[in-house]
Structures are given as C-alpha cells and as structure tokens.
Amino acid sequence: MNNNMKKVSALMALSMALGGGAAYAATLDNTQPVHQTSVSADSKATDAVNVSVNGTSISDGYWNKDGKVAMIPLRDLTEALGIELKWNKENKTAELTRGVLWTQVMTGKDQYSVNKMLLKLGTAPEITGGTLYVPASFAEKVLHGQVNTTGNQVTISSEEDVKTVTERGVITRISNQDDYKSIQIGGAGLDGIVLNLNEDTKFISSDGKEIALTDLTIGMNVEAEHSQITTRSLPPQTPTYKVTVLADATESETQLKEILGTAGTIENVTTAEGSISQIEITGTRLTETAPDHVVLNIDKDTLLVNHEGETVKAEELTKGTKVIGFYSPVLTRSLPPIGTAWKVVVEAPAAELEAK
C-alpha cells in the first residue's frame, strides 16, 4: 500500500469513527490486573500495523485517532484464537463465541457486549476495505488476552491458564431463557452474584454425577467455579464454568421440584416451650407465586444455614435479622399465609445490620 492510499484509509477510518454512536448500558471492571498497552512515540498513522497472535503473523492493521489507537482485523484475530465468529450483514454485527465467552461487536458503535453487559473501549469498530477492524485493546479487555504494542508491532497472546474463583452460595434465582441462562447465589435482589451459563457450563450433583440446569432449584447450596472477572453491576455477573450441588442437598431436597422463597427481614419471632416455632418475614418474593410477606413454621427438619452451607443456631433468628426463607407451595389462605420452612438462610444478624 503506497503512502497516498494509506492516507486515504486513515481519513476514511476517522470519518467512520466520528459517525459512530456510543451508547452503553453498564460498565465492566476487571478484578484482575490489566495488561498495559504501550505505544512508542515514533509511531505514525501512515504506517501499517504488523499484528501477530500467539507467535503467528496475521493481516496488517492500521493506526487510528492520530496514530494513538492500533486497529486490527477482527476475523483474523478470532480465527487465530480459535473463537467462532458469525457475521450478520444486515445490521453489520459480529457475534463471537468460545466456551463461556460471548461477545457482540457492532460496527460504528463503541459498545462491546460482554456476558450481556456492555463495555466501552473509546474506539468504535470500523469497516475498511471490506474488513471489520477493532482496537487492539479489544483483545485484552474483551478476549482476556495479553497485548503488547511496540512501535508498529502489536503482539497478542492468549492467557495459558484461565484464572478462576470458587465460591459457595445458596441459589436464589434461576433464569433458563433460551438466549440467557443464569443463576444467582449468595443473596437476592442486588446482593450476591449472577453466574452466567452457556452450553459448556458443567452441572454436577452432590454424588458426582453430571446433571442439567433443570435439575437445580432455588434453595440449593452450590459451589461455583467462575471467572475472576466480574462486571461492576449490582449484582455483579461473571461467566461460569462449573456448578456443583453440595452435600446438604439431600434426597428429600432434590425431590422438591417446586420451591417458593421470600427474602427479607424477620418482623416477629414466636417461641413455644423455649424454642423458636415461627418467624414472620417481610421482603421480596423470589418466585412469581411466592408471597412477599409470609409466616414460616420452624420444626426439627428445618435447615438453618448461612450462604456457605454452615449450620447456624436457631437463636440467630431474631427480629430484624436478614434472612431468606424457602418453603413448599402448601400455604394457608390467611394473611399473611403460613407455611413450613424447608430451609432458612441467615444473611446478616440484626446486630450486624444495626452496626452498619
């Protein structure tokens, strides 16, 4: 490519960038250190950008925005990283998938979809010469690769080991929609964490057998292996590799196909013969048919635990304590309805809430 052609390409790229929209619903924040990308001072917008992925050269890129942003060819990048790319020519979008990774790139818009959230990189994707280009930072911030820029050379390498986090929690919500599957653990509403799932996510029963998402119910205590990277949303979201049902999900629990749940605070506590016999919870329903105000009987079979699955004492069920109650759909017609608690998860004791 001669210098005149390079200048024309640079002007076209700049024009497309200025015409691109920039709208996004949320911002992501990596919990792990970010690999910094450096650009030497002698880089020139008229020079081609040489790009290599895992030691192999791919098609050249170019400089955008006064020679400060390296633009690299998206399809060549994804092929080198083993990522599937589907192009929609009608709306000029590219959908990328690999394992738990899912993202969407929209031509002319500085909004990169990552696990149903949107990330802004400061530069919109551009089509130049019939090829879609993205900023080099896309390989780092979205695809979790390592990017190093020296002069006109951009070197990209994929991380050898996927950094994961393992944590335990009680399931409070399950979404099994075709285009979005997830479960929430560790809290309800804005609390806890949302585990985004896909076809590669493994589900394991407490006895080590492989199960399906449909075998999970709210109230189950699980252990999740997920990415160290989470969104900044409330609750945060993260791609998830494996969900294991923990041993406290006994046979009687897994046989309960319909479980109701209410998250809130204890309004009243009733005792009988020196022991707690009932708690009254006011808060938020976890399922459509559950009440947001319910009275639950506490008997010898009721499980009293925290989100880690550890047993807590009945004495912790005091007025003002933040809890999640799980129970069967068999309720009285009274107001509030009365049922029998299968499990009560203590989220925060009343004394701890008062201290805040």
Short mmCIF file of C-alpha atoms in Angstrom, two decimals:
data_model
loop_
_atom_site.label_atom_id
_atom_site.label_comp_id
_atom_site.label_asym_id
_atom_site.label_seq_id
_atom_site.Cartn_x
_atom_site.Cartn_y
_atom_site.Cartn_z
CA MET A 1 0.00 0.00 0.00
CA ASN A 2 1.56 3.38 -1.05
CA ASN A 3 1.53 6.46 1.18
CA ASN A 4 -1.40 8.10 -0.67
CA MET A 5 -3.58 5.03 -0.21
CA LYS A 6 -2.61 4.86 3.46
CA LYS A 7 -3.64 8.47 3.97
CA VAL A 8 -6.99 7.84 2.29
CA SER A 9 -7.61 4.79 4.50
CA ALA A 10 -6.76 6.80 7.60
CA LEU A 11 -9.18 9.57 6.59
CA MET A 12 -11.95 7.03 5.90
CA ALA A 13 -11.38 5.38 9.28
CA LEU A 14 -11.51 8.74 11.06
CA SER A 15 -14.74 9.69 9.27
CA MET A 16 -16.41 6.40 10.24
CA ALA A 17 -15.32 6.81 13.87
CA LEU A 18 -16.83 10.28 14.07
CA GLY A 19 -20.13 8.97 12.70
CA GLY A 20 -20.36 6.04 15.08
CA GLY A 21 -22.74 6.04 18.06
CA ALA A 22 -21.67 5.41 21.62
CA ALA A 23 -24.39 4.05 23.93
CA TYR A 24 -23.93 1.52 26.65
CA ALA A 25 -25.99 0.11 29.50
CA ALA A 26 -23.30 -0.69 32.04
CA THR A 27 -19.55 -0.62 32.61
CA LEU A 28 -17.38 -3.63 33.34
CA ASP A 29 -14.47 -3.71 35.72
CA ASN A 30 -11.81 -6.42 35.74
CA THR A 31 -10.93 -7.74 39.16
CA GLN A 32 -7.51 -8.90 37.95
CA PRO A 33 -4.56 -6.63 36.96
CA VAL A 34 -4.91 -5.28 33.43
CA HIS A 35 -2.04 -5.74 30.98
CA GLN A 36 -0.97 -2.28 29.91
CA THR A 37 -0.58 -1.47 26.20
CA SER A 38 2.19 0.96 25.34
CA VAL A 39 2.73 2.87 22.10
CA SER A 40 6.12 4.31 21.24
CA ALA A 41 6.32 7.99 20.39
CA ASP A 42 7.65 7.42 16.87
CA SER A 43 4.50 5.56 15.68
CA LYS A 44 2.91 7.16 12.62
CA ALA A 45 -0.68 6.91 11.44
CA THR A 46 0.52 6.37 7.88
CA ASP A 47 2.45 3.20 8.80
CA ALA A 48 0.88 -0.25 8.70
CA VAL A 49 0.45 -2.08 12.00
CA ASN A 50 2.04 -5.53 11.98
CA VAL A 51 -0.02 -7.92 14.09
CA SER A 52 0.94 -11.34 15.45
CA VAL A 53 -1.19 -13.70 17.55
CA ASN A 54 0.50 -16.42 19.61
CA GLY A 55 3.65 -16.02 17.53
CA THR A 56 1.93 -16.16 14.10
CA SER A 57 1.51 -13.11 11.87
CA ILE A 58 -1.99 -12.17 10.70
CA SER A 59 -3.16 -9.44 8.32
CA ASP A 60 -1.86 -5.94 8.99
CA GLY A 61 -3.84 -3.31 10.81
CA TYR A 62 -3.57 0.47 10.78
CA TRP A 63 -3.39 3.44 13.12
CA ASN A 64 -6.47 5.46 14.01
CA LYS A 65 -7.04 8.64 16.01
CA ASP A 66 -3.81 10.49 15.20
CA GLY A 67 -1.70 7.39 15.42
CA LYS A 68 -2.66 6.52 19.01
CA VAL A 69 -5.01 3.56 18.51
CA ALA A 70 -3.97 0.41 16.66
CA MET A 71 -6.86 -1.13 14.70
CA ILE A 72 -6.60 -4.87 13.99
CA PRO A 73 -8.66 -7.22 11.75
CA LEU A 74 -11.33 -8.95 13.84
CA ARG A 75 -11.86 -12.12 11.78
CA ASP A 76 -8.13 -12.88 11.56
CA LEU A 77 -7.83 -12.29 15.30
CA THR A 78 -10.68 -14.63 16.22
CA GLU A 79 -9.50 -17.37 13.85
CA ALA A 80 -6.02 -17.24 15.41
CA LEU A 81 -7.54 -17.55 18.91
CA GLY A 82 -9.98 -20.32 17.99
CA ILE A 83 -13.06 -18.14 18.51
CA GLU A 84 -16.16 -18.69 16.38
CA LEU A 85 -17.35 -15.59 14.54
CA LYS A 86 -20.82 -15.20 12.99
CA TRP A 87 -21.37 -12.16 10.78
CA ASN A 88 -24.78 -10.53 10.35
CA LYS A 89 -24.57 -8.46 7.19
CA GLU A 90 -27.97 -6.83 7.70
CA ASN A 91 -27.05 -4.96 10.90
CA LYS A 92 -23.27 -5.28 10.45
CA THR A 93 -22.65 -7.06 13.74
CA ALA A 94 -20.31 -9.91 14.62
CA GLU A 95 -21.14 -12.46 17.32
CA LEU A 96 -18.16 -14.19 18.96
CA THR A 97 -18.38 -17.41 21.00
CA ARG A 98 -15.89 -19.77 22.61
CA GLY A 99 -16.73 -21.77 25.72
CA VAL A 100 -18.25 -19.41 28.28
CA LEU A 101 -17.07 -16.39 26.29
CA TRP A 102 -19.75 -14.50 24.37
CA THR A 103 -19.50 -11.03 22.92
CA GLN A 104 -21.04 -8.95 20.16
CA VAL A 105 -19.30 -6.31 18.06
CA MET A 106 -21.41 -3.61 16.39
CA THR A 107 -19.89 -1.64 13.51
CA GLY A 108 -19.61 2.07 14.29
CA LYS A 109 -20.60 1.73 17.95
CA ASP A 110 -18.21 1.92 20.89
CA GLN A 111 -20.15 -0.67 22.87
CA TYR A 112 -18.81 -4.18 23.17
CA SER A 113 -21.18 -6.73 24.68
CA VAL A 114 -19.56 -9.00 27.26
CA ASN A 115 -21.78 -11.55 29.01
CA LYS A 116 -24.91 -9.41 28.46
CA MET A 117 -23.22 -6.26 29.74
CA LEU A 118 -21.64 -3.50 27.63
CA LEU A 119 -18.05 -2.27 27.71
CA LYS A 120 -16.72 0.99 26.23
CA LEU A 121 -13.19 0.96 24.79
CA GLY A 122 -13.02 4.53 23.49
CA THR A 123 -12.92 3.48 19.83
CA ALA A 124 -15.69 2.06 17.65
CA PRO A 125 -15.20 -0.88 15.27
CA GLU A 126 -14.69 0.19 11.67
CA ILE A 127 -15.12 -1.44 8.26
CA THR A 128 -12.21 -0.56 6.00
CA GLY A 129 -11.71 -2.19 2.62
CA GLY A 130 -14.47 -4.67 3.38
CA THR A 131 -12.80 -5.85 6.62
CA LEU A 132 -14.02 -5.17 10.15
CA TYR A 133 -11.35 -3.75 12.46
CA VAL A 134 -11.40 -3.37 16.25
CA PRO A 135 -9.00 -1.54 18.58
CA ALA A 136 -6.13 -3.70 19.85
CA SER A 137 -7.45 -3.23 23.39
CA PHE A 138 -10.40 -5.44 22.37
CA ALA A 139 -8.09 -8.47 22.52
CA GLU A 140 -7.16 -7.54 26.08
CA LYS A 141 -10.32 -6.14 27.68
CA VAL A 142 -12.86 -8.42 25.98
CA LEU A 143 -10.99 -11.57 24.94
CA HIS A 144 -8.74 -11.57 28.05
CA GLY A 145 -5.51 -11.83 26.06
CA GLN A 146 -2.18 -10.12 26.65
CA VAL A 147 -1.39 -7.21 24.31
CA ASN A 148 1.97 -5.55 23.81
CA THR A 149 2.47 -2.69 21.34
CA THR A 150 5.97 -1.59 20.39
CA GLY A 151 6.37 0.83 17.52
CA ASN A 152 4.21 -0.55 14.71
CA GLN A 153 4.18 -4.10 16.06
CA VAL A 154 1.19 -5.44 18.04
CA THR A 155 1.81 -8.77 19.75
CA ILE A 156 -1.17 -10.66 21.16
CA SER A 157 -1.04 -13.83 23.22
CA SER A 158 -3.85 -15.75 24.89
CA GLU A 159 -3.59 -16.50 28.60
CA GLU A 160 -2.34 -20.04 29.18
CA ASP A 161 -4.25 -20.52 32.40
CA VAL A 162 -7.79 -19.26 32.93
CA LYS A 163 -7.97 -17.50 36.28
CA THR A 164 -10.98 -18.77 38.19
CA VAL A 165 -12.63 -18.25 41.54
CA THR A 166 -14.56 -20.86 43.53
CA GLU A 167 -17.27 -19.75 45.90
CA ARG A 168 -20.30 -21.21 47.63
CA GLY A 169 -23.79 -19.89 47.97
CA VAL A 170 -27.47 -20.71 48.06
CA ILE A 171 -29.39 -20.37 44.78
CA THR A 172 -31.94 -17.56 44.96
CA ARG A 173 -32.86 -17.19 41.29
CA ILE A 174 -32.72 -19.35 38.15
CA SER A 175 -33.11 -17.98 34.61
CA ASN A 176 -33.48 -20.64 31.94
CA GLN A 177 -34.36 -18.50 28.94
CA ASP A 178 -33.14 -19.59 25.51
CA ASP A 179 -30.90 -16.59 24.99
CA TYR A 180 -29.86 -16.03 28.59
CA LYS A 181 -29.24 -18.68 31.23
CA SER A 182 -28.01 -17.81 34.69
CA ILE A 183 -28.36 -18.49 38.38
CA GLN A 184 -27.91 -16.10 41.30
CA ILE A 185 -26.24 -17.19 44.52
CA GLY A 186 -25.16 -15.56 47.75
CA GLY A 187 -28.11 -13.21 48.05
CA ALA A 188 -31.28 -11.91 46.42
CA GLY A 189 -32.07 -8.71 44.57
CA LEU A 190 -28.91 -6.60 44.34
CA ASP A 191 -26.96 -8.92 46.65
CA GLY A 192 -24.87 -11.94 45.76
CA ILE A 193 -23.54 -12.72 42.30
CA VAL A 194 -25.10 -13.76 38.98
CA LEU A 195 -23.46 -16.78 37.33
CA ASN A 196 -23.86 -16.58 33.55
CA LEU A 197 -24.16 -20.03 31.97
CA ASN A 198 -23.82 -21.49 28.49
CA GLU A 199 -23.75 -24.88 26.79
CA ASP A 200 -20.23 -25.61 28.08
CA THR A 201 -21.06 -24.99 31.75
CA LYS A 202 -21.00 -28.27 33.68
CA PHE A 203 -23.53 -29.14 36.37
CA ILE A 204 -22.53 -31.79 38.92
CA SER A 205 -24.74 -33.41 41.57
CA SER A 206 -23.62 -33.90 45.17
CA ASP A 207 -22.71 -37.51 44.37
CA GLY A 208 -20.53 -36.52 41.39
CA LYS A 209 -22.95 -37.24 38.56
CA GLU A 210 -23.50 -34.88 35.66
CA ILE A 211 -26.90 -33.19 35.77
CA ALA A 212 -28.69 -30.39 33.89
CA LEU A 213 -29.68 -26.84 34.74
CA THR A 214 -33.27 -28.04 35.01
CA ASP A 215 -32.25 -30.25 37.95
CA LEU A 216 -31.39 -27.20 40.04
CA THR A 217 -33.90 -25.47 42.31
CA ILE A 218 -33.76 -22.32 44.39
CA GLY A 219 -32.60 -23.03 47.91
CA MET A 220 -29.89 -25.49 46.85
CA ASN A 221 -26.43 -24.85 48.22
CA VAL A 222 -23.87 -24.97 45.41
CA GLU A 223 -20.21 -24.42 44.72
CA ALA A 224 -19.46 -22.42 41.56
CA GLU A 225 -16.23 -22.17 39.60
CA HIS A 226 -16.33 -18.92 37.66
CA SER A 227 -14.09 -16.34 36.03
CA GLN A 228 -12.14 -13.95 38.20
CA ILE A 229 -13.51 -11.18 36.00
CA THR A 230 -16.87 -9.76 37.08
CA THR A 231 -18.99 -6.83 35.96
CA ARG A 232 -19.42 -3.71 38.06
CA SER A 233 -23.20 -4.10 38.00
CA LEU A 234 -25.35 -4.91 41.03
CA PRO A 235 -25.34 -7.78 41.45
CA PRO A 236 -22.08 -8.46 39.60
CA GLN A 237 -22.12 -11.01 36.77
CA THR A 238 -19.45 -13.48 35.68
CA PRO A 239 -19.01 -16.34 33.17
CA THR A 240 -19.24 -19.70 34.96
CA TYR A 241 -17.53 -22.99 34.14
CA LYS A 242 -18.92 -25.45 36.68
CA VAL A 243 -21.71 -25.60 39.26
CA THR A 244 -21.62 -28.39 41.86
CA VAL A 245 -24.51 -29.14 44.21
CA LEU A 246 -23.14 -29.52 47.73
CA ALA A 247 -23.87 -32.39 50.09
CA ASP A 248 -26.53 -30.55 52.08
CA ALA A 249 -28.85 -31.04 49.09
CA THR A 250 -30.22 -34.32 50.40
CA GLU A 251 -32.52 -36.66 48.52
CA SER A 252 -35.57 -35.03 50.03
CA GLU A 253 -34.39 -31.63 48.83
CA THR A 254 -33.74 -32.63 45.25
CA GLN A 255 -37.18 -34.22 45.08
CA LEU A 256 -38.78 -30.83 45.74
CA LYS A 257 -39.48 -29.63 42.21
CA GLU A 258 -41.41 -26.54 43.25
CA ILE A 259 -39.98 -24.38 45.99
CA LEU A 260 -41.04 -20.89 47.00
CA GLY A 261 -38.77 -18.29 48.51
CA THR A 262 -39.01 -14.95 50.28
CA ALA A 263 -36.01 -12.75 51.09
CA GLY A 264 -36.32 -10.04 53.71
CA THR A 265 -36.10 -9.35 57.42
CA ILE A 266 -37.70 -11.10 60.36
CA GLU A 267 -40.57 -8.98 61.68
CA ASN A 268 -41.68 -11.27 64.51
CA VAL A 269 -40.46 -14.40 66.26
CA THR A 270 -42.76 -16.84 68.07
CA THR A 271 -41.45 -19.30 70.63
CA ALA A 272 -43.03 -22.40 72.14
CA GLU A 273 -41.64 -24.36 75.07
CA GLY A 274 -38.43 -22.35 74.94
CA SER A 275 -37.79 -22.97 71.24
CA ILE A 276 -38.47 -20.87 68.16
CA SER A 277 -41.61 -22.14 66.46
CA GLN A 278 -42.35 -19.42 63.87
CA ILE A 279 -40.75 -16.48 62.11
CA GLU A 280 -42.53 -13.78 60.12
CA ILE A 281 -40.64 -12.48 57.07
CA THR A 282 -41.39 -9.31 55.10
CA GLY A 283 -39.41 -8.58 51.96
CA THR A 284 -39.25 -9.69 48.34
CA ARG A 285 -40.64 -12.80 46.68
CA LEU A 286 -38.10 -14.95 44.83
CA THR A 287 -40.67 -16.67 42.64
CA GLU A 288 -43.83 -15.38 40.97
CA THR A 289 -46.21 -17.39 43.15
CA ALA A 290 -44.44 -16.68 46.43
CA PRO A 291 -45.73 -14.03 48.86
CA ASP A 292 -43.52 -11.12 49.93
CA HIS A 293 -44.94 -11.44 53.45
CA VAL A 294 -45.05 -14.91 54.99
CA VAL A 295 -45.06 -16.73 58.32
CA LEU A 296 -42.94 -19.87 58.42
CA ASN A 297 -43.11 -22.67 60.94
CA ILE A 298 -39.72 -23.83 62.19
CA ASP A 299 -39.55 -27.53 63.08
CA LYS A 300 -36.87 -30.14 63.70
CA ASP A 301 -36.43 -30.74 59.94
CA THR A 302 -35.91 -27.09 59.03
CA LEU A 303 -32.35 -26.42 57.84
CA LEU A 304 -30.83 -23.28 59.39
CA VAL A 305 -27.67 -22.29 57.49
CA ASN A 306 -25.62 -19.41 56.11
CA HIS A 307 -24.66 -18.99 52.44
CA GLU A 308 -21.65 -21.22 52.91
CA GLY A 309 -23.94 -24.05 53.95
CA GLU A 310 -22.73 -23.96 57.54
CA THR A 311 -25.30 -24.66 60.25
CA VAL A 312 -26.36 -21.72 62.38
CA LYS A 313 -28.15 -21.74 65.71
CA ALA A 314 -31.88 -21.04 65.99
CA GLU A 315 -31.02 -18.25 68.43
CA GLU A 316 -29.78 -16.22 65.45
CA LEU A 317 -33.36 -15.94 64.18
CA THR A 318 -34.14 -12.68 65.93
CA LYS A 319 -36.29 -9.71 64.96
CA GLY A 320 -34.51 -7.58 62.35
CA THR A 321 -32.29 -10.41 61.08
CA LYS A 322 -31.89 -10.51 57.30
CA VAL A 323 -32.87 -13.96 56.03
CA ILE A 324 -34.09 -15.94 53.04
CA GLY A 325 -36.85 -18.44 53.71
CA PHE A 326 -37.50 -21.42 51.42
CA TYR A 327 -40.70 -23.41 51.73
CA SER A 328 -43.18 -25.61 49.85
CA PRO A 329 -46.16 -24.08 47.99
CA VAL A 330 -48.56 -25.55 50.58
CA LEU A 331 -49.68 -22.39 52.40
CA THR A 332 -52.72 -21.33 54.37
CA ARG A 333 -55.11 -18.78 52.90
CA SER A 334 -54.60 -16.44 55.81
CA LEU A 335 -52.93 -13.03 55.55
CA PRO A 336 -50.05 -13.37 55.80
CA PRO A 337 -50.03 -17.01 54.58
CA ILE A 338 -48.44 -19.63 56.81
CA GLY A 339 -46.21 -22.46 55.69
CA THR A 340 -43.41 -24.70 56.96
CA ALA A 341 -39.82 -23.67 56.31
CA TRP A 342 -37.65 -26.18 54.48
CA LYS A 343 -34.55 -24.01 54.77
CA VAL A 344 -33.76 -20.62 56.27
CA VAL A 345 -30.57 -18.87 55.20
CA VAL A 346 -29.28 -16.28 57.65
CA GLU A 347 -27.71 -13.45 55.61
CA ALA A 348 -26.99 -10.86 58.30
CA PRO A 349 -27.85 -10.90 62.01
CA ALA A 350 -29.86 -7.96 63.36
CA ALA A 351 -26.92 -6.74 65.47
CA GLU A 352 -24.68 -6.58 62.38
CA LEU A 353 -27.28 -4.61 60.43
CA GLU A 354 -27.71 -2.14 63.30
CA ALA A 355 -23.93 -1.62 63.42
CA LYS A 356 -23.98 -0.50 59.77
#
